[in-house]
CSV table of C-alpha atoms and ligand atoms in Angstrom, one decimal:
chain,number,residue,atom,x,y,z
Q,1,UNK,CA,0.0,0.0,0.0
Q,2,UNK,CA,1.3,3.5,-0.8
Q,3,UNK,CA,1.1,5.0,2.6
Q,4,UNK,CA,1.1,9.4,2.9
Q,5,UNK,CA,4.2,9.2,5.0
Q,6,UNK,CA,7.6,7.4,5.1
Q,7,UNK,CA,6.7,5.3,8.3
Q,8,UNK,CA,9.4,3.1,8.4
Q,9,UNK,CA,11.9,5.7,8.5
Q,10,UNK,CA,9.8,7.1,11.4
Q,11,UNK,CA,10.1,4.3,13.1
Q,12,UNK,CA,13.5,3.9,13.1
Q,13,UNK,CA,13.8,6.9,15.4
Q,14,UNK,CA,11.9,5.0,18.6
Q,15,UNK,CA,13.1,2.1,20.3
Q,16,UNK,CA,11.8,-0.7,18.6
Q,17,UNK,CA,13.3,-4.0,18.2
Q,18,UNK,CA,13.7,-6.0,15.6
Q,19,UNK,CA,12.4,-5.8,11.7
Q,20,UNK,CA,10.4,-3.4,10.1
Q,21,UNK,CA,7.7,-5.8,8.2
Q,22,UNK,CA,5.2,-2.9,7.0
Q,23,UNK,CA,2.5,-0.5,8.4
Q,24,UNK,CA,-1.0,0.0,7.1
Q,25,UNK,CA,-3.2,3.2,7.6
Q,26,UNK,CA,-5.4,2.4,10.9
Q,27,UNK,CA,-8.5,3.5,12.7
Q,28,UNK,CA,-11.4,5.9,12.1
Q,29,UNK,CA,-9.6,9.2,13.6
Q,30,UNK,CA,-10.9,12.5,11.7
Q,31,UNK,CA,-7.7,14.3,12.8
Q,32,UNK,CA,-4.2,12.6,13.4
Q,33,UNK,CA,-2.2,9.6,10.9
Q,34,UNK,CA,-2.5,7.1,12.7
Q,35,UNK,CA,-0.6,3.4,11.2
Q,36,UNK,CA,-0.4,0.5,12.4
Q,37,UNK,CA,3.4,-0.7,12.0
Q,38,UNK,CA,4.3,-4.8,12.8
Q,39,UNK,CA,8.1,-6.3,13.3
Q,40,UNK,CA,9.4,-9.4,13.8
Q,41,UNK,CA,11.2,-9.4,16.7
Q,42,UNK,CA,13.0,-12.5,17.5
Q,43,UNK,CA,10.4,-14.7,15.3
Q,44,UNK,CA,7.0,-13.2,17.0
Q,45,UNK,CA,5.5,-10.1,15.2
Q,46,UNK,CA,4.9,-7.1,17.3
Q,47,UNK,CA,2.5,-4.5,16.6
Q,48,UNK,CA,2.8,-0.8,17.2
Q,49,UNK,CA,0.8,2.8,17.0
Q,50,UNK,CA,2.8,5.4,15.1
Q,51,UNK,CA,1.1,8.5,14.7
Q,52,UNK,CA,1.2,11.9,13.5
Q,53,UNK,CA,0.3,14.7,15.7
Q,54,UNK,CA,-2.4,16.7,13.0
Q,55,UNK,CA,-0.3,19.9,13.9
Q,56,UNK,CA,-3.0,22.6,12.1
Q,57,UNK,CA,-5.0,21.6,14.7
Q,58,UNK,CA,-2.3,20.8,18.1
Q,59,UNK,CA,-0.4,24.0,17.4
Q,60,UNK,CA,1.8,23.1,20.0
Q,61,UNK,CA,2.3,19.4,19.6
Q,62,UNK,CA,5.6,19.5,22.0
Q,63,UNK,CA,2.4,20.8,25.1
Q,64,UNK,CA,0.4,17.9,23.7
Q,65,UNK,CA,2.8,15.3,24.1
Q,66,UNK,CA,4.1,16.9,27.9
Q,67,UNK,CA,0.6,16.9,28.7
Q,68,UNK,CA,0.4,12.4,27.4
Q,69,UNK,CA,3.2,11.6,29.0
Q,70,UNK,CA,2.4,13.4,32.5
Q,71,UNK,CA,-1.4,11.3,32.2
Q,72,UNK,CA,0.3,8.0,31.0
Q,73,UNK,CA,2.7,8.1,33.5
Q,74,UNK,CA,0.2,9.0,36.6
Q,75,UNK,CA,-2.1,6.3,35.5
Q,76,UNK,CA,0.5,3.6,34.6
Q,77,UNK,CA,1.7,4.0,38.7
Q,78,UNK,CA,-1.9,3.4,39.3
Q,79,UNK,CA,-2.5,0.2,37.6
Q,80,UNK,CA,1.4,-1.0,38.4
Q,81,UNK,CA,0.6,-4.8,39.7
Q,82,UNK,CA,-2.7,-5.1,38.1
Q,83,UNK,CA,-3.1,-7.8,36.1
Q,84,UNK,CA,-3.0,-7.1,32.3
Q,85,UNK,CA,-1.4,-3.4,33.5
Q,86,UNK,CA,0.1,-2.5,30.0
Q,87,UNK,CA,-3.2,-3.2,28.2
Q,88,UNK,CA,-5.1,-0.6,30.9
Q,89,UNK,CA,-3.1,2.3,30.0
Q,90,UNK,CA,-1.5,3.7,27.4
Q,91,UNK,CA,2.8,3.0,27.0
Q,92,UNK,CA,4.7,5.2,25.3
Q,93,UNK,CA,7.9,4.0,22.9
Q,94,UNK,CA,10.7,6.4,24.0
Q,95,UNK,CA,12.9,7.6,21.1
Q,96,UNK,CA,16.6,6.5,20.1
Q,97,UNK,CA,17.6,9.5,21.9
Q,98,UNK,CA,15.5,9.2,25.0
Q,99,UNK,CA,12.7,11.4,24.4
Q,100,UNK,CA,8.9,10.6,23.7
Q,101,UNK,CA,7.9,12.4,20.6
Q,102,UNK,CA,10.2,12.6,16.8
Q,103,UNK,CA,10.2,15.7,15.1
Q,104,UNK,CA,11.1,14.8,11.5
Q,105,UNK,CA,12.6,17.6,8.5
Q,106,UNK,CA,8.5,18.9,7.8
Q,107,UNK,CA,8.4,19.4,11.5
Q,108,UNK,CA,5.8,16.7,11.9
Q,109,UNK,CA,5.3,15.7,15.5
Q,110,UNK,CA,5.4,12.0,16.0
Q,111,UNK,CA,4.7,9.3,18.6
Q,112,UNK,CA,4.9,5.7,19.5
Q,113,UNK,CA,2.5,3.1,21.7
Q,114,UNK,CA,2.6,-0.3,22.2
Q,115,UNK,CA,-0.4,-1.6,20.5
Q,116,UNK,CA,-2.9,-2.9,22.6
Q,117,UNK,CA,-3.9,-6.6,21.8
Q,118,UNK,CA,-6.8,-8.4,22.4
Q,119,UNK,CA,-9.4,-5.8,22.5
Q,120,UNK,CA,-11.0,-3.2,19.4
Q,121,UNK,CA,-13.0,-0.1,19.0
Q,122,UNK,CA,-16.1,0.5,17.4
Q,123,UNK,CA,-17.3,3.2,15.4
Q,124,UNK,CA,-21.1,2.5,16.7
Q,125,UNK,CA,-22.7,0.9,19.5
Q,126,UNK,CA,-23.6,-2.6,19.4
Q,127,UNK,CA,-25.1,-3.0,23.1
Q,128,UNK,CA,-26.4,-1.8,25.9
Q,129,UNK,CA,-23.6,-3.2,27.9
Q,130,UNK,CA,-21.3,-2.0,25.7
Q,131,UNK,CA,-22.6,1.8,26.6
Q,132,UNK,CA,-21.8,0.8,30.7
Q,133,UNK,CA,-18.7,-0.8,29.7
Q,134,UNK,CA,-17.1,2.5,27.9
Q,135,UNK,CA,-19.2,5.2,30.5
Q,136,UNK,CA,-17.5,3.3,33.3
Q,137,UNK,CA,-14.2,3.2,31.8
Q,138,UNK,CA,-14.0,7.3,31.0
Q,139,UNK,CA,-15.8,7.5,34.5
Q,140,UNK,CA,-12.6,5.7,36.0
Q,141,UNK,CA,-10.4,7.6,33.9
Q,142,UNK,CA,-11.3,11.4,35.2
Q,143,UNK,CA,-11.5,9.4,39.0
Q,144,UNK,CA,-7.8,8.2,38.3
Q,145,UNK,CA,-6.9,11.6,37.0
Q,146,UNK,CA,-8.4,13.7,40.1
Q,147,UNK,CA,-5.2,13.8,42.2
Q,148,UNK,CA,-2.8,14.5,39.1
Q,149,UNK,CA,-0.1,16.7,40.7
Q,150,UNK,CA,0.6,20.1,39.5
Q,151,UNK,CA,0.8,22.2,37.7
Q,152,UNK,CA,-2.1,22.4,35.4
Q,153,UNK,CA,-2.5,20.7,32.6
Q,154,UNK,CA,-2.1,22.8,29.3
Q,155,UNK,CA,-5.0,23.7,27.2
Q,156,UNK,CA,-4.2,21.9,24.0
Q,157,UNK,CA,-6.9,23.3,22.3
Q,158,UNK,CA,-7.8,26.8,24.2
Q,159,UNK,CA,-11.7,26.8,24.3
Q,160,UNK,CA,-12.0,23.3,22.6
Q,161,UNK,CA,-16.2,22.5,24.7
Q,162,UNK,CA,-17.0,26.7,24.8
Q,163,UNK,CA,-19.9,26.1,22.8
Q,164,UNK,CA,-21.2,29.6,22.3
Q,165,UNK,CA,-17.3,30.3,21.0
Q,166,UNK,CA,-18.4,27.1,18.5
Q,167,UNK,CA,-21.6,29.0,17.8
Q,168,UNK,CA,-20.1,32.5,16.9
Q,169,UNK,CA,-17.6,30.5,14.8
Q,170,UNK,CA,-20.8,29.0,13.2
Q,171,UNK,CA,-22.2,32.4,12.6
Q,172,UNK,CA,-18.8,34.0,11.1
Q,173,UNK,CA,-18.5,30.9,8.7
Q,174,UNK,CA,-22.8,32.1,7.4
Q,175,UNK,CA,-22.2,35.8,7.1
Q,176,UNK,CA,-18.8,34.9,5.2
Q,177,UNK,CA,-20.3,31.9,2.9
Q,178,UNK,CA,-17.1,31.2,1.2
Q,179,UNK,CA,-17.5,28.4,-0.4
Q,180,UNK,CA,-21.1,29.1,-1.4
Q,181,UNK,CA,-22.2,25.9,0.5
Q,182,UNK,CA,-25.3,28.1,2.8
Q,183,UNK,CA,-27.4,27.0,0.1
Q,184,UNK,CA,-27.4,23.6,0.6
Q,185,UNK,CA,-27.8,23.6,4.4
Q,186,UNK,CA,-30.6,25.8,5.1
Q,187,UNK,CA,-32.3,23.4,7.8
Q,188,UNK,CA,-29.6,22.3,9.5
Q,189,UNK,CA,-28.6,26.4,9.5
Q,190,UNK,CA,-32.0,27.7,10.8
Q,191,UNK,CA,-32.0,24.6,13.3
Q,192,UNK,CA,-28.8,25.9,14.6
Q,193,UNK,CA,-29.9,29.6,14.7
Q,194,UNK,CA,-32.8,28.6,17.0
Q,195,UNK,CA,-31.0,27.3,19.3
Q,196,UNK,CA,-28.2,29.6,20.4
Q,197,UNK,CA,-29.9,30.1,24.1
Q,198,UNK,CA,-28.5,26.2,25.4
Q,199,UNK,CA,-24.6,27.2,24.6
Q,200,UNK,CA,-24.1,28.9,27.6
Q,201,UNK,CA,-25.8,26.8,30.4
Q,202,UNK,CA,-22.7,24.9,31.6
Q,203,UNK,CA,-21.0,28.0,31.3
Q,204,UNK,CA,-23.1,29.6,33.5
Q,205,UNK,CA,-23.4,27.0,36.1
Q,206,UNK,CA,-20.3,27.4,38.2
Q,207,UNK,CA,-19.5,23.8,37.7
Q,208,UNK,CA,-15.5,22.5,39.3
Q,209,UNK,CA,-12.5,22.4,36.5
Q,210,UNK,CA,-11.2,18.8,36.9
Q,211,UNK,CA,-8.8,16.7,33.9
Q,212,UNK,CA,-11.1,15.5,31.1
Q,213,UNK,CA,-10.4,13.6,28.7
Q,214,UNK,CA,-13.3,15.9,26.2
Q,215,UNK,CA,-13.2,13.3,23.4
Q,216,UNK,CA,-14.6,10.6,24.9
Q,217,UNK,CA,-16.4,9.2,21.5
Q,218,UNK,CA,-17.1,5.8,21.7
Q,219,UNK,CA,-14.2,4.8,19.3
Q,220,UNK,CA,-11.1,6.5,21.6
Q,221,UNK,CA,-12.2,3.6,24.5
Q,222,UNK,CA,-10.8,0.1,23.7
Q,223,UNK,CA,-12.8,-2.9,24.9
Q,224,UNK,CA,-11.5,-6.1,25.5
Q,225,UNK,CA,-12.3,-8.9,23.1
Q,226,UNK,CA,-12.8,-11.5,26.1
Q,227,UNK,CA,-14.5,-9.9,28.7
Q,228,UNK,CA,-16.0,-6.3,27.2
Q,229,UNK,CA,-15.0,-4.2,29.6
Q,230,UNK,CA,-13.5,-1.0,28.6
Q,231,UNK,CA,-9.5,-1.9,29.3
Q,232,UNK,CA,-7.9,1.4,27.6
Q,233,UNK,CA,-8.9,4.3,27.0
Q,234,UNK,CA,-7.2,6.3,24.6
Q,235,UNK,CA,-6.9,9.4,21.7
Q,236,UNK,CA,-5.3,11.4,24.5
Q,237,UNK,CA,-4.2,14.6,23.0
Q,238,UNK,CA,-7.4,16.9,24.6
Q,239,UNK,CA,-6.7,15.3,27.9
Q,240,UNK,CA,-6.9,19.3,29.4
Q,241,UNK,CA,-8.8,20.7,32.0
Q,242,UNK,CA,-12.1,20.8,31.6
Q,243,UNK,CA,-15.7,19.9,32.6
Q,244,UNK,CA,-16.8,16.3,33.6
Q,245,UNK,CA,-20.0,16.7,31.6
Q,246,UNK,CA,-18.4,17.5,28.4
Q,247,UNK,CA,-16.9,13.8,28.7
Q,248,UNK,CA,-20.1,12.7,29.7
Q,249,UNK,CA,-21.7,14.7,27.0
Q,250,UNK,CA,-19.9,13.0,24.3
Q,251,UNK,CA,-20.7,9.2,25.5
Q,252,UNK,CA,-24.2,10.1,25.5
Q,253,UNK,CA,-23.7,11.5,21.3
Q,254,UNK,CA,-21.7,8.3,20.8
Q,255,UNK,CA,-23.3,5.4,22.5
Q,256,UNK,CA,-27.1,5.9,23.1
Q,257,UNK,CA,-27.9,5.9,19.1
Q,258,UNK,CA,-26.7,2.8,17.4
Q,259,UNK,CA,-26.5,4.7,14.2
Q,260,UNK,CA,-22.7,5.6,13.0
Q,261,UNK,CA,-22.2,8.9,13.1
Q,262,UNK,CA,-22.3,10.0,9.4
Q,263,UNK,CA,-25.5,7.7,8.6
Q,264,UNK,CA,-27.6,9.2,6.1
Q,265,UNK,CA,-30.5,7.0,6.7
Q,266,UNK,CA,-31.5,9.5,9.2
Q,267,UNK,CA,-34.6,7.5,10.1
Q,268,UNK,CA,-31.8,5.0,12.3
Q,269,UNK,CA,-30.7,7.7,14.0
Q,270,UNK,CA,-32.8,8.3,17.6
Q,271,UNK,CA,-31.8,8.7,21.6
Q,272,UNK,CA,-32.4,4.8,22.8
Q,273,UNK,CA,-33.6,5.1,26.9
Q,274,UNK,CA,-32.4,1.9,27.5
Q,275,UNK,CA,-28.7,2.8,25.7
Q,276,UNK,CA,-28.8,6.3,27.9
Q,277,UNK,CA,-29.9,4.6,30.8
Q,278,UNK,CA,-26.6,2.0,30.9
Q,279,UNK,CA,-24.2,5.0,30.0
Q,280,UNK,CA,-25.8,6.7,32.9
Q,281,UNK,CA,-25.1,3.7,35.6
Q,282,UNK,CA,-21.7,2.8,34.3
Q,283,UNK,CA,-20.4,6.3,34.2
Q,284,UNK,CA,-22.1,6.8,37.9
Q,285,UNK,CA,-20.1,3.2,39.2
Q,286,UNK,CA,-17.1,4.9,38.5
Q,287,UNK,CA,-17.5,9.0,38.8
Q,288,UNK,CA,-20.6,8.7,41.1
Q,289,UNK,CA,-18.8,9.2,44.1
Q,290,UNK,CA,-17.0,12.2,42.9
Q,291,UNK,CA,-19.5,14.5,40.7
Q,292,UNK,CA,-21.3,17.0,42.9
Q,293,UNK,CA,-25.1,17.1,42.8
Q,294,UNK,CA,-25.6,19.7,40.3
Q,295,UNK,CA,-23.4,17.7,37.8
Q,296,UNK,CA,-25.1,14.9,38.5
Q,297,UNK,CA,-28.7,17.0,37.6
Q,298,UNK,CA,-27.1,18.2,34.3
Q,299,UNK,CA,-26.0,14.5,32.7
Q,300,UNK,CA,-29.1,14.6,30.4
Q,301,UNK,CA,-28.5,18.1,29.2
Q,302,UNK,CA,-24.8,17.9,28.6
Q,303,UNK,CA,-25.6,14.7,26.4
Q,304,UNK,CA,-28.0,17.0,24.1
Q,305,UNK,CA,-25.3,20.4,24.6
Q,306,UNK,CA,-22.3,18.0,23.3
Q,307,UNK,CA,-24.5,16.5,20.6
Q,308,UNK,CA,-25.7,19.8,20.0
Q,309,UNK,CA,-21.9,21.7,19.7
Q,310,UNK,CA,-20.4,18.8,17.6
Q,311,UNK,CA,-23.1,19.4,14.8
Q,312,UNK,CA,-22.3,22.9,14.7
Q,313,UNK,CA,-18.4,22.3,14.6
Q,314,UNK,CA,-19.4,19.8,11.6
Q,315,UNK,CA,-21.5,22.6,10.0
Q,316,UNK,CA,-19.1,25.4,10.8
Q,317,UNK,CA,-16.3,22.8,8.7
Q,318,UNK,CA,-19.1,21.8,6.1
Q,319,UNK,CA,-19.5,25.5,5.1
Q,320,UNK,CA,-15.8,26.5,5.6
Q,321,UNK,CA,-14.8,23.8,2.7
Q,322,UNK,CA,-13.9,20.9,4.8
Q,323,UNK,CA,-10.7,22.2,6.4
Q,324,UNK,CA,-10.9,20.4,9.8
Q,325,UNK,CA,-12.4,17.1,9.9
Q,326,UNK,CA,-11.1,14.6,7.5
Q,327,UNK,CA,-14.0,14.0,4.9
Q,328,UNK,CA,-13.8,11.0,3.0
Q,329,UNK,CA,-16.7,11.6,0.3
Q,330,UNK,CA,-18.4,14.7,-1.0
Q,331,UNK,CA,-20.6,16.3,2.0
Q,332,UNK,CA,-19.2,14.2,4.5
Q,333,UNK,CA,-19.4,16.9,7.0
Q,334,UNK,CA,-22.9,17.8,5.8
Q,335,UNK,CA,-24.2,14.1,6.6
Q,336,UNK,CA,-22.5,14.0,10.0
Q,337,UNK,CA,-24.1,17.3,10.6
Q,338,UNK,CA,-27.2,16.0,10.3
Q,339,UNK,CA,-26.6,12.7,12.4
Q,340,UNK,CA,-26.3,15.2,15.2
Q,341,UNK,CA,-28.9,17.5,14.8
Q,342,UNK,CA,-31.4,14.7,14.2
Q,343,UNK,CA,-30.0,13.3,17.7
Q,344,UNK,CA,-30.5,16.4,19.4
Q,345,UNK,CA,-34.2,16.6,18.3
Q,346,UNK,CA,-34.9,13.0,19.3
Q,347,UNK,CA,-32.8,13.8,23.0
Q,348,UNK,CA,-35.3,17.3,23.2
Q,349,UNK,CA,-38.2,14.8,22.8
Q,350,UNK,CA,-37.1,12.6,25.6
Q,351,UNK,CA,-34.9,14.7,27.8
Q,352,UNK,CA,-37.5,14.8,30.7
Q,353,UNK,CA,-37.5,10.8,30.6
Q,354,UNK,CA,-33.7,11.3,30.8
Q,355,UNK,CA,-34.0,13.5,33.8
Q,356,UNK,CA,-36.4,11.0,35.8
Q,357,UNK,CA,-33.9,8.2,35.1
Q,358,UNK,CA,-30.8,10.2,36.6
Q,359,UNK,CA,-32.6,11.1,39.5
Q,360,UNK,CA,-33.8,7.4,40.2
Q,361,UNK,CA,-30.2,6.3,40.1
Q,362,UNK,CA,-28.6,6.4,43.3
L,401,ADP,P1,-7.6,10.1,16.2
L,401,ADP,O1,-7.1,11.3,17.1
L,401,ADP,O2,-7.3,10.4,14.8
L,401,ADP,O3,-9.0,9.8,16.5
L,401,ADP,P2,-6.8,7.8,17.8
L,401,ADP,O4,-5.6,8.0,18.8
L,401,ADP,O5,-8.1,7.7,18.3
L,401,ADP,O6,-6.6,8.9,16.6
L,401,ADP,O7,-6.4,6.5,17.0
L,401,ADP,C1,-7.2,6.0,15.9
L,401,ADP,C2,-7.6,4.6,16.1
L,401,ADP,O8,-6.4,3.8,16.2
L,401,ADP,C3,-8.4,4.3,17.4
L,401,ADP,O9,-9.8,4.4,17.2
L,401,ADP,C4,-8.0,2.8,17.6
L,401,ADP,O10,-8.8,1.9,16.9
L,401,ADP,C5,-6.6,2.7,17.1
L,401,ADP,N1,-5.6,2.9,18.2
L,401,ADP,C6,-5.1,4.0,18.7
L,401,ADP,N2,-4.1,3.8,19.6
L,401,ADP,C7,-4.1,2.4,19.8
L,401,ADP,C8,-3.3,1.5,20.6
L,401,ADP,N3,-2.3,2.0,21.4
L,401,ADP,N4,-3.5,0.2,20.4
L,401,ADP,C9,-4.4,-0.3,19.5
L,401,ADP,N5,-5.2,0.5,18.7
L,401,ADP,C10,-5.0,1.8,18.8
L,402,GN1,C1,-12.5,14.4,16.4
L,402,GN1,O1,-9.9,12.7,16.9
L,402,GN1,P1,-11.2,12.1,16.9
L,402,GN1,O2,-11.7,11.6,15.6
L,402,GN1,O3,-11.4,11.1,18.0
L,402,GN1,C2,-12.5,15.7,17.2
L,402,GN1,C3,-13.6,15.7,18.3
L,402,GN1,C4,-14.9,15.5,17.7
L,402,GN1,C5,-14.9,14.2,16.9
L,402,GN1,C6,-16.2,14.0,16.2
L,402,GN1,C7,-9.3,17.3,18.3
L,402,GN1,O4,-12.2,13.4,17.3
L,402,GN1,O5,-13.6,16.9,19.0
L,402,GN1,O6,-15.9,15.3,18.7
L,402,GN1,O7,-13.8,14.2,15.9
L,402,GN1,N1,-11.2,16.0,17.8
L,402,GN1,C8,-10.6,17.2,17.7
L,402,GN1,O8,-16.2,12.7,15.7
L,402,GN1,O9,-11.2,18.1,17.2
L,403,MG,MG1,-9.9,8.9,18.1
């Protein structure tokens, strides 16, 4: 396969043993490279993540990487001595010269991981159990993450969950119609437009800065093959501080409709109770003894806020001319845009339901 970059010649600069067999294009990421590579080390292949740091969008890639190896290292001291440890965090492949990211000539920013066996990710929900699985895994992630020493963590992405920021981006991106693209959105514009009052309510609500992980799709958690339960989670590079119900926010626009998220049989897309309902009590096993009540209140909302912000950033990018998100067929962001907006309808329809069912979980 003809791959974009020359990964073998980045992977010379980590610490890998053994021989370079090849590396294929890998995952479902809209924003880094990511390749698998495999080498045979003493007979037995061995399979790494190499990855390139999308730096349009990390404009400080070296902050990114201080900010991964600060998290990997807190949470690989927690789960020293636990069975399975190096498939429950994420391990980074130092460099030859002892460092933990490559810069190559294009000043591309460049990483290593072990690749974690035995378990997968999946672009859409399969089961309810599945939903628990992941919620309680990014539940245990922010808990494990609470006592992170200082200092604070940087802000990879300044802003990255300050929706009415996303909004007014939205806005600029109408007035300015450069690609002459308003025409073909009208609904999903005027949809948006109506519903600028819910951008600032987390805002507003004086809720604690903790370290979230604020990209907690359902594809960034990796479930084990044997047992389901969500063993790694990973895509660390907005790990920042942030609010708990962004991360919660983005399970709920990820798990609780088993639709993909750029579906264009629209009719598949809708808020399953039963899907919310197992997010809801696996993220509470784990963060339930740390969110404060008024968190707890807002679960439903943030799930329809996040649903809500990641349309508009999909509109903003469809009527920009697809400069963010990597599109992979003609109104791709369009399509996802709509996934989202239809989502947010069907949470509006049930979000009192949703409220009831938080409540009754103790
Ligand atoms: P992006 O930021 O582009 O979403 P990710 O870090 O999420 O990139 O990686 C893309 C995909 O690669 C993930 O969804 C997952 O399937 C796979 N992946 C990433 N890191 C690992 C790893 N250490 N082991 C196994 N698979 C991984
Ligand atoms: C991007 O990197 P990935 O594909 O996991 C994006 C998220 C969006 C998501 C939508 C840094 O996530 O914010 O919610 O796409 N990441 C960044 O699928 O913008
Ligand atoms: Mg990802």
């Amino acid at each position: 396969m003809n791959l974009q970059h020359d990964v073998r010649t980045v992977a010379r600069q980590f610490q890998i043993y053994g021989e370079f067999l090849g590396a294929e294009s890998y995952g479902s990421g809209h924003i880094n490279d990511t390749y698998r590579a495999v080498f045979d080390q003493a007979g037995a292949p061995a399979r790494y993540i190499i990855q390139r740091i999308n730096h349009n969008i990390f404009k400080a890639p070296v902050a990114v990487m201080d900010n991964i190896r600060r998290v990997t290292t807190h949470l690989a001291a927690k789960a020293a001595g636990a069975p399975d440890f190096s498939r429950r965090v994420l391990t980074l492949v130092a460099t030859r010269d002892g460092g933990y990211f490559h810069r190559d000539e294009q000043a591309n920013h460049w990483r290593a991981y072990l690749f974690i066996e035995k378990a997968r990710t999946c672009d859409a929900v399969e089961s309810a159990e599945q939903a628990f699985k992941a919620a309680q895994a990014f539940g245990a992630f922010q808990k494990l993450l609470a006592d992170l020493p200082a200092p604070r963590l940087h802000d990879t992405i300044p802003d990255f969950h300050h929706t009415p920021k996303r909004f007014a981006a939205l806005e600029k991106v109408i007035a300015a119609d450069a690609v002459n693209r308003a025409r073909l959105a009208r609904a999903e514009i005027e949809f948006a437009l109506r519903r600028k009052e819910i951008c600032r309510v987390l805002l507003d609500a004086s809720l604690p800065e903790r370290v979230t992980h604020n990209d907690t799709k359902f594809n960034n958690v990796m479930l084990d093959e044997a047992t389901g339960e969500g063993i790694c989670v990973i895509d660390l590079d907005t790990v920042m501080p942030g609010l708990a119900l962004y991360d919660f926010g983005d399970m709920v626009r990820t798990t609780t409709s088993p639709a993909k998220e750029d579906e264009r049989d629209l009719s598949k897309v809708a808020l399953q109770l039963p899907m919310f309902e197992a997010l809801a009590r696996g993220y509470l096993s784990s963060a339930g003894e740390f969110l404060t009540p008024v968190e707890k209140k807002f679960l439903p909302f943030a799930g329809k806020l996040i649903t809500f912000e990641i349309g508009l950033r999909f509109l903003t990018d469809f009527l920009a001319g697809d400069t963010y998100f990597k599109v992979h067929r003609e109104g791709h962001n369009l399509d996802r845009c709509r996934t989202q907006f239809k989502l947010v309808e069907s949470i509006e329809r049930q979000e009192t339901a949703m409220d009831k069912l938080v409540e009754s979980i103790k």
